[in-house]
PDB file of C-alpha atoms in Angstrom:
ATOM      1  CA  GLY A 616      -0.134   0.999  17.153  1.00  0.00           C
ATOM      2  CA  GLN A 617       2.891  -1.089  16.071  1.00  0.00           C
ATOM      3  CA  ASN A 618       3.725  -1.238  19.562  1.00  0.00           C
ATOM      4  CA  ILE A 619       4.246   2.244  20.058  1.00  0.00           C
ATOM      5  CA  ASP A 620       2.935   3.058  23.704  1.00  0.00           C
ATOM      6  CA  GLN A 621       2.750   6.517  26.016  1.00  0.00           C
ATOM      7  CA  PRO A 622       0.812   7.200  28.652  1.00  0.00           C
ATOM      8  CA  THR A 623      -2.709   8.465  27.742  1.00  0.00           C
ATOM      9  CA  GLU A 624      -2.641  11.591  30.061  1.00  0.00           C
ATOM     10  CA  MET A 625      -0.868  13.429  32.056  1.00  0.00           C
ATOM     11  CA  THR A 626      -1.403  16.442  34.264  1.00  0.00           C
ATOM     12  CA  ALA A 627       1.369  19.368  35.741  1.00  0.00           C
ATOM     13  CA  THR A 628       1.262  22.573  37.038  1.00  0.00           C
ATOM     14  CA  GLU A 629       2.217  25.543  35.431  1.00  0.00           C
ATOM     15  CA  GLY A 630       5.950  26.632  35.974  1.00  0.00           C
ATOM     16  CA  ALA A 631       6.929  22.676  36.749  1.00  0.00           C
ATOM     17  CA  ILE A 632       8.959  20.134  34.626  1.00  0.00           C
ATOM     18  CA  VAL A 633       7.269  17.371  33.068  1.00  0.00           C
ATOM     19  CA  GLN A 634       8.390  14.225  31.691  1.00  0.00           C
ATOM     20  CA  ILE A 635       6.628  12.290  29.037  1.00  0.00           C
ATOM     21  CA  ASN A 636       7.746   8.667  27.926  1.00  0.00           C
ATOM     22  CA  CYS A 637       7.728   6.876  24.989  1.00  0.00           C
ATOM     23  CA  THR A 638       8.461   3.207  24.240  1.00  0.00           C
ATOM     24  CA  TYR A 639       8.853   1.520  20.563  1.00  0.00           C
ATOM     25  CA  GLN A 640       9.757  -1.784  19.281  1.00  0.00           C
ATOM     26  CA  THR A 641      13.477  -1.563  18.623  1.00  0.00           C
ATOM     27  CA  SER A 642      13.632  -3.747  15.242  1.00  0.00           C
ATOM     28  CA  GLY A 643      14.462  -1.101  12.122  1.00  0.00           C
ATOM     29  CA  PHE A 644      15.132   1.577  13.586  1.00  0.00           C
ATOM     30  CA  ASN A 645      15.254   4.987  11.784  1.00  0.00           C
ATOM     31  CA  GLY A 646      14.985   7.767  14.254  1.00  0.00           C
ATOM     32  CA  LEU A 647      12.184   8.826  16.567  1.00  0.00           C
ATOM     33  CA  PHE A 648       9.946  12.007  16.003  1.00  0.00           C
ATOM     34  CA  TRP A 649       8.121  14.228  18.667  1.00  0.00           C
ATOM     35  CA  TYR A 650       4.680  16.425  17.480  1.00  0.00           C
ATOM     36  CA  GLN A 651       2.478  18.520  19.218  1.00  0.00           C
ATOM     37  CA  GLN A 652      -1.193  18.731  18.368  1.00  0.00           C
ATOM     38  CA  HIS A 653      -3.488  21.269  19.909  1.00  0.00           C
ATOM     39  CA  ALA A 654      -7.093  20.872  19.834  1.00  0.00           C
ATOM     40  CA  GLY A 655      -8.675  20.609  16.970  1.00  0.00           C
ATOM     41  CA  GLU A 656      -5.266  21.313  15.154  1.00  0.00           C
ATOM     42  CA  ALA A 657      -2.646  19.983  13.017  1.00  0.00           C
ATOM     43  CA  PRO A 658       0.329  18.035  14.752  1.00  0.00           C
ATOM     44  CA  THR A 659       3.341  20.114  14.681  1.00  0.00           C
ATOM     45  CA  PHE A 660       7.030  18.899  14.721  1.00  0.00           C
ATOM     46  CA  LEU A 661       9.039  19.143  17.893  1.00  0.00           C
ATOM     47  CA  SER A 662      12.006  17.055  17.614  1.00  0.00           C
ATOM     48  CA  TYR A 663      13.867  14.294  15.734  1.00  0.00           C
ATOM     49  CA  ASN A 664      16.101  11.729  17.501  1.00  0.00           C
ATOM     50  CA  VAL A 665      18.326   9.396  15.351  1.00  0.00           C
ATOM     51  CA  LEU A 666      21.375   9.426  17.935  1.00  0.00           C
ATOM     52  CA  ASP A 667      21.191   8.285  21.998  1.00  0.00           C
ATOM     53  CA  GLY A 668      21.256  11.298  23.929  1.00  0.00           C
ATOM     54  CA  LEU A 669      19.541  14.208  25.044  1.00  0.00           C
ATOM     55  CA  GLU A 670      18.854  16.966  22.570  1.00  0.00           C
ATOM     56  CA  GLU A 671      17.633  20.467  23.820  1.00  0.00           C
ATOM     57  CA  LYS A 672      15.698  22.855  22.393  1.00  0.00           C
ATOM     58  CA  GLY A 673      14.401  25.914  24.283  1.00  0.00           C
ATOM     59  CA  ARG A 674      12.256  24.727  27.254  1.00  0.00           C
ATOM     60  CA  PHE A 675      11.637  21.578  25.432  1.00  0.00           C
ATOM     61  CA  SER A 676      14.530  18.756  25.098  1.00  0.00           C
ATOM     62  CA  SER A 677      14.185  15.149  23.491  1.00  0.00           C
ATOM     63  CA  PHE A 678      15.734  12.149  24.954  1.00  0.00           C
ATOM     64  CA  LEU A 679      16.830   8.501  22.934  1.00  0.00           C
ATOM     65  CA  SER A 680      18.105   5.513  24.210  1.00  0.00           C
ATOM     66  CA  ARG A 681      18.077   2.753  21.136  1.00  0.00           C
ATOM     67  CA  SER A 682      19.499  -0.160  23.191  1.00  0.00           C
ATOM     68  CA  LYS A 683      16.226   0.019  25.673  1.00  0.00           C
ATOM     69  CA  GLY A 684      13.847   1.483  22.969  1.00  0.00           C
ATOM     70  CA  TYR A 685      13.126   4.447  24.706  1.00  0.00           C
ATOM     71  CA  SER A 686      12.674   8.165  24.542  1.00  0.00           C
ATOM     72  CA  TYR A 687      11.119  11.142  26.412  1.00  0.00           C
ATOM     73  CA  LEU A 688      10.285  14.695  25.532  1.00  0.00           C
ATOM     74  CA  LEU A 689      10.707  17.022  28.545  1.00  0.00           C
ATOM     75  CA  LEU A 690       9.013  20.122  28.921  1.00  0.00           C
ATOM     76  CA  LYS A 691      10.575  22.836  31.334  1.00  0.00           C
ATOM     77  CA  GLU A 692       9.102  25.892  33.225  1.00  0.00           C
ATOM     78  CA  LEU A 693       5.577  25.131  31.824  1.00  0.00           C
ATOM     79  CA  GLN A 694       2.906  27.613  30.474  1.00  0.00           C
ATOM     80  CA  MET A 695      -0.514  27.040  30.083  1.00  0.00           C
ATOM     81  CA  LYS A 696      -0.216  27.426  26.325  1.00  0.00           C
ATOM     82  CA  ASP A 697       1.752  23.754  26.495  1.00  0.00           C
ATOM     83  CA  SER A 698      -1.514  21.885  27.159  1.00  0.00           C
ATOM     84  CA  ALA A 699      -1.714  19.654  24.191  1.00  0.00           C
ATOM     85  CA  SER A 700      -1.821  16.206  23.020  1.00  0.00           C
ATOM     86  CA  TYR A 701       2.483  15.004  22.278  1.00  0.00           C
ATOM     87  CA  LEU A 702       2.343  12.392  19.806  1.00  0.00           C
ATOM     88  CA  CYS A 703       5.724  10.144  19.638  1.00  0.00           C
ATOM     89  CA  ALA A 704       6.164   8.522  16.067  1.00  0.00           C
ATOM     90  CA  VAL A 705       8.718   6.517  14.303  1.00  0.00           C
ATOM     91  CA  PRO A 706       9.200   5.718  10.394  1.00  0.00           C
ATOM     92  CA  ARG A 707       8.878   2.447   9.248  1.00  0.00           C
ATOM     93  CA  GLY A 708       8.198   1.182   5.437  1.00  0.00           C
ATOM     94  CA  GLY A 709       8.468   4.831   4.403  1.00  0.00           C
ATOM     95  CA  LYS A 710       5.828   6.326   6.694  1.00  0.00           C
ATOM     96  CA  LEU A 711       5.342   7.343   9.774  1.00  0.00           C
ATOM     97  CA  ILE A 712       3.603   5.217  12.365  1.00  0.00           C
ATOM     98  CA  PHE A 713       2.302   7.545  15.533  1.00  0.00           C
ATOM     99  CA  GLY A 714       1.535   6.220  19.217  1.00  0.00           C
ATOM    100  CA  GLN A 715      -1.576   7.116  20.545  1.00  0.00           C
ATOM    101  CA  GLY A 716      -0.785  10.480  21.695  1.00  0.00           C
ATOM    102  CA  THR A 717      -0.390  11.992  25.695  1.00  0.00           C
ATOM    103  CA  GLU A 718      -3.046  14.272  26.796  1.00  0.00           C
ATOM    104  CA  LEU A 719      -0.793  16.781  28.667  1.00  0.00           C
ATOM    105  CA  SER A 720      -2.888  19.479  31.043  1.00  0.00           C
ATOM    106  CA  VAL A 721      -0.822  21.997  32.835  1.00  0.00           C
ATOM    107  CA  LYS A 722      -3.019  23.810  35.668  1.00  0.00           C
ATOM    108  CA  PRO A 723      -2.352  27.005  37.120  1.00  0.00           C
TER     109      PRO A 723
ATOM    110  CA  GLY B1029       2.171  26.968  -1.503  1.00  0.00           C
ATOM    111  CA  ALA B1030       3.130  27.774   1.817  1.00  0.00           C
ATOM    112  CA  GLY B1031       1.535  25.095   3.808  1.00  0.00           C
ATOM    113  CA  VAL B1032      -0.512  22.068   3.157  1.00  0.00           C
ATOM    114  CA  SER B1033      -4.644  23.147   2.525  1.00  0.00           C
ATOM    115  CA  GLN B1034      -7.082  20.475   2.731  1.00  0.00           C
ATOM    116  CA  THR B1035     -10.581  21.121   1.950  1.00  0.00           C
ATOM    117  CA  PRO B1036     -13.107  21.198   3.169  1.00  0.00           C
ATOM    118  CA  SER B1037     -12.415  21.903   6.595  1.00  0.00           C
ATOM    119  CA  ASN B1038     -15.554  20.181   7.619  1.00  0.00           C
ATOM    120  CA  LYS B1039     -18.005  18.047   6.016  1.00  0.00           C
ATOM    121  CA  VAL B1040     -21.120  16.421   7.235  1.00  0.00           C
ATOM    122  CA  THR B1041     -22.578  14.104   5.430  1.00  0.00           C
ATOM    123  CA  GLU B1042     -25.630  11.138   5.316  1.00  0.00           C
ATOM    124  CA  LYS B1043     -24.927   7.339   5.825  1.00  0.00           C
ATOM    125  CA  GLY B1044     -24.539   5.855   2.113  1.00  0.00           C
ATOM    126  CA  LYS B1045     -23.453   9.072   0.358  1.00  0.00           C
ATOM    127  CA  TYR B1046     -19.942   9.237  -1.593  1.00  0.00           C
ATOM    128  CA  VAL B1047     -17.446  12.204  -0.448  1.00  0.00           C
ATOM    129  CA  GLU B1048     -13.895  13.252  -1.644  1.00  0.00           C
ATOM    130  CA  LEU B1049     -11.704  15.225   0.285  1.00  0.00           C
ATOM    131  CA  ARG B1050      -8.754  17.142  -0.866  1.00  0.00           C
ATOM    132  CA  CYS B1051      -5.162  17.742  -0.105  1.00  0.00           C
ATOM    133  CA  ASP B1052      -3.137  20.805  -1.730  1.00  0.00           C
ATOM    134  CA  PRO B1053       0.851  19.589  -0.292  1.00  0.00           C
ATOM    135  CA  ILE B1054       3.727  21.848  -0.290  1.00  0.00           C
ATOM    136  CA  SER B1055       5.011  22.719  -3.688  1.00  0.00           C
ATOM    137  CA  GLY B1056       7.624  20.576  -4.548  1.00  0.00           C
ATOM    138  CA  HIS B1057       7.304  17.887  -1.685  1.00  0.00           C
ATOM    139  CA  THR B1058       7.081  14.450  -3.561  1.00  0.00           C
ATOM    140  CA  ALA B1059       5.351  12.371  -0.718  1.00  0.00           C
ATOM    141  CA  LEU B1060       2.044  12.754   0.155  1.00  0.00           C
ATOM    142  CA  TYR B1061       0.498  11.113   3.234  1.00  0.00           C
ATOM    143  CA  TRP B1062      -3.324  10.639   4.155  1.00  0.00           C
ATOM    144  CA  TYR B1063      -4.155   9.730   7.920  1.00  0.00           C
ATOM    145  CA  ARG B1064      -7.247   9.203   9.856  1.00  0.00           C
ATOM    146  CA  GLN B1065      -7.247  10.258  13.365  1.00  0.00           C
ATOM    147  CA  SER B1066     -10.148   9.425  16.026  1.00  0.00           C
ATOM    148  CA  LEU B1067     -10.768  11.501  19.270  1.00  0.00           C
ATOM    149  CA  GLY B1068      -8.265  10.571  21.620  1.00  0.00           C
ATOM    150  CA  GLN B1069      -5.847   8.517  19.217  1.00  0.00           C
ATOM    151  CA  GLY B1070      -3.103   9.107  17.408  1.00  0.00           C
ATOM    152  CA  PRO B1071      -3.129   9.370  13.558  1.00  0.00           C
ATOM    153  CA  GLU B1072      -3.560   5.948  12.094  1.00  0.00           C
ATOM    154  CA  PHE B1073      -1.965   5.495   8.588  1.00  0.00           C
ATOM    155  CA  LEU B1074      -4.453   5.225   5.406  1.00  0.00           C
ATOM    156  CA  ILE B1075      -1.905   5.695   2.295  1.00  0.00           C
ATOM    157  CA  TYR B1076       1.259   7.367   1.124  1.00  0.00           C
ATOM    158  CA  PHE B1077       2.398   8.533  -2.804  1.00  0.00           C
ATOM    159  CA  GLN B1078       5.781   8.786  -3.830  1.00  0.00           C
ATOM    160  CA  GLY B1079       5.107  10.866  -7.028  1.00  0.00           C
ATOM    161  CA  THR B1080       1.991  10.004  -8.427  1.00  0.00           C
ATOM    162  CA  GLY B1081       1.929   6.369  -7.352  1.00  0.00           C
ATOM    163  CA  ALA B1082       0.634   4.788  -4.411  1.00  0.00           C
ATOM    164  CA  ALA B1083       3.615   3.326  -2.659  1.00  0.00           C
ATOM    165  CA  ASP B1084       1.897   1.891   0.598  1.00  0.00           C
ATOM    166  CA  ASP B1085      -1.821   1.449   0.840  1.00  0.00           C
ATOM    167  CA  SER B1086      -1.870  -0.821   3.228  1.00  0.00           C
ATOM    168  CA  GLY B1087      -3.632   1.396   5.747  1.00  0.00           C
ATOM    169  CA  LEU B1088      -6.990   1.649   3.771  1.00  0.00           C
ATOM    170  CA  PRO B1089      -9.478  -0.089   5.616  1.00  0.00           C
ATOM    171  CA  ASN B1090     -11.651  -1.356   3.009  1.00  0.00           C
ATOM    172  CA  ASP B1091     -12.221  -1.355  -0.653  1.00  0.00           C
ATOM    173  CA  ARG B1092     -14.850   1.709   0.186  1.00  0.00           C
ATOM    174  CA  PHE B1093     -11.661   4.019   0.175  1.00  0.00           C
ATOM    175  CA  PHE B1094      -9.540   4.752  -2.826  1.00  0.00           C
ATOM    176  CA  ALA B1095      -7.292   7.646  -3.316  1.00  0.00           C
ATOM    177  CA  VAL B1096      -5.730   9.323  -6.362  1.00  0.00           C
ATOM    178  CA  ARG B1097      -2.536  12.193  -7.397  1.00  0.00           C
ATOM    179  CA  PRO B1098      -2.555  12.065 -10.815  1.00  0.00           C
ATOM    180  CA  GLU B1099      -0.389  14.918 -11.325  1.00  0.00           C
ATOM    181  CA  GLY B1100       2.095  14.198  -8.594  1.00  0.00           C
ATOM    182  CA  SER B1101       0.666  16.979  -6.569  1.00  0.00           C
ATOM    183  CA  VAL B1102      -2.656  17.332  -5.205  1.00  0.00           C
ATOM    184  CA  SER B1103      -4.676  14.223  -3.885  1.00  0.00           C
ATOM    185  CA  THR B1104      -7.854  13.537  -3.372  1.00  0.00           C
ATOM    186  CA  LEU B1105      -9.499  10.695  -0.825  1.00  0.00           C
ATOM    187  CA  LYS B1106     -12.466   9.561  -1.570  1.00  0.00           C
ATOM    188  CA  ILE B1107     -14.908   7.282   0.152  1.00  0.00           C
ATOM    189  CA  GLN B1108     -17.657   5.396  -1.123  1.00  0.00           C
ATOM    190  CA  ARG B1109     -21.413   4.549   0.682  1.00  0.00           C
ATOM    191  CA  THR B1110     -20.360   6.224   4.315  1.00  0.00           C
ATOM    192  CA  GLU B1111     -20.637   4.348   7.554  1.00  0.00           C
ATOM    193  CA  ARG B1112     -20.918   6.297  10.375  1.00  0.00           C
ATOM    194  CA  GLY B1113     -17.679   4.770  11.929  1.00  0.00           C
ATOM    195  CA  ASP B1114     -16.138   6.829   9.049  1.00  0.00           C
ATOM    196  CA  SER B1115     -16.108   9.552  11.449  1.00  0.00           C
ATOM    197  CA  ALA B1116     -13.198  10.832  12.267  1.00  0.00           C
ATOM    198  CA  VAL B1117     -10.553  13.965  11.227  1.00  0.00           C
ATOM    199  CA  TYR B1118      -8.668  13.022   8.036  1.00  0.00           C
ATOM    200  CA  LEU B1119      -5.292  14.717   7.983  1.00  0.00           C
ATOM    201  CA  CYS B1120      -2.929  15.084   4.907  1.00  0.00           C
ATOM    202  CA  ALA B1121       0.752  15.796   5.578  1.00  0.00           C
ATOM    203  CA  SER B1122       3.649  16.299   2.721  1.00  0.00           C
ATOM    204  CA  SER B1123       7.329  16.080   2.906  1.00  0.00           C
ATOM    205  CA  LEU B1124      10.080  16.153   0.876  1.00  0.00           C
ATOM    206  CA  THR B1125      10.833  12.928   0.481  1.00  0.00           C
ATOM    207  CA  HIS B1126       9.796   9.640   2.335  1.00  0.00           C
ATOM    208  CA  MET B1127      10.233   8.607   5.558  1.00  0.00           C
ATOM    209  CA  GLY B1128      13.237   6.324   4.738  1.00  0.00           C
ATOM    210  CA  ALA B1129      16.315   5.106   6.818  1.00  0.00           C
ATOM    211  CA  GLY B1130      18.091   8.098   8.629  1.00  0.00           C
ATOM    212  CA  SER B1131      15.171  10.864   7.253  1.00  0.00           C
ATOM    213  CA  ASN B1132      15.018  13.517   9.011  1.00  0.00           C
ATOM    214  CA  TYR B1133      12.065  14.876   7.031  1.00  0.00           C
ATOM    215  CA  GLY B1134       9.392  15.525   9.232  1.00  0.00           C
ATOM    216  CA  TYR B1135       5.701  15.678   7.880  1.00  0.00           C
ATOM    217  CA  THR B1136       4.139  18.618   7.089  1.00  0.00           C
ATOM    218  CA  PHE B1137       0.387  18.424   8.107  1.00  0.00           C
ATOM    219  CA  GLY B1138      -2.561  20.358   7.125  1.00  0.00           C
ATOM    220  CA  SER B1139      -5.243  21.260   9.353  1.00  0.00           C
ATOM    221  CA  GLY B1140      -7.529  18.104   8.747  1.00  0.00           C
ATOM    222  CA  THR B1141     -10.784  17.854   7.382  1.00  0.00           C
ATOM    223  CA  ARG B1142     -13.362  16.608  10.161  1.00  0.00           C
ATOM    224  CA  LEU B1143     -15.730  14.272   8.649  1.00  0.00           C
ATOM    225  CA  THR B1144     -18.941  13.622  10.360  1.00  0.00           C
ATOM    226  CA  VAL B1145     -21.077  10.890   8.591  1.00  0.00           C
ATOM    227  CA  VAL B1146     -24.797  10.938  10.169  1.00  0.00           C
TER     228      VAL B1146
END
């Protein structure tokens, strides 16, 4: 919705690194959020970027380029429990607008 | 409370019936949001409250949907004359303040109500 685009699904191997991309409409930019959602559960906050660059938080890092309208979530040392949907979201008009989510499957 | 609480967790109703879904936000959170999520999709915005008033109800799909938050805390989403297409997970979230410019206040989501209209 509202021009937030993410790949629908990705598959990766346990122990590997995976990058999940998100592109968004740049007008009125107020930061970008990443959420993780396991099947049947509520989305949980992962990261928030408002300035360009990479922010690292343990095995997860998030990158932002405001001029390109582009962000990615980098997951290192993948574990089976990382299998989930990853949602990119931007604030617009006082609320968060979400992308469709990227379903990540981690295989042994 | 410690988290956002939604009740019921599951609701099965017959087509044409009326349903109410309840959300109890985190104490002190002034902003409350309702979203709907279909399988394989991201959450779709419905309505948000800042205090007692609906600040933005542009996501409500039609006039069968209505939400209230009379005392600025608990909110109820009401759906009249339910249709099979209303089947989805209804998520509620709260935050300290609304998602304004430069806000880094992420949402805290409840676990959702899975509504099935048969």
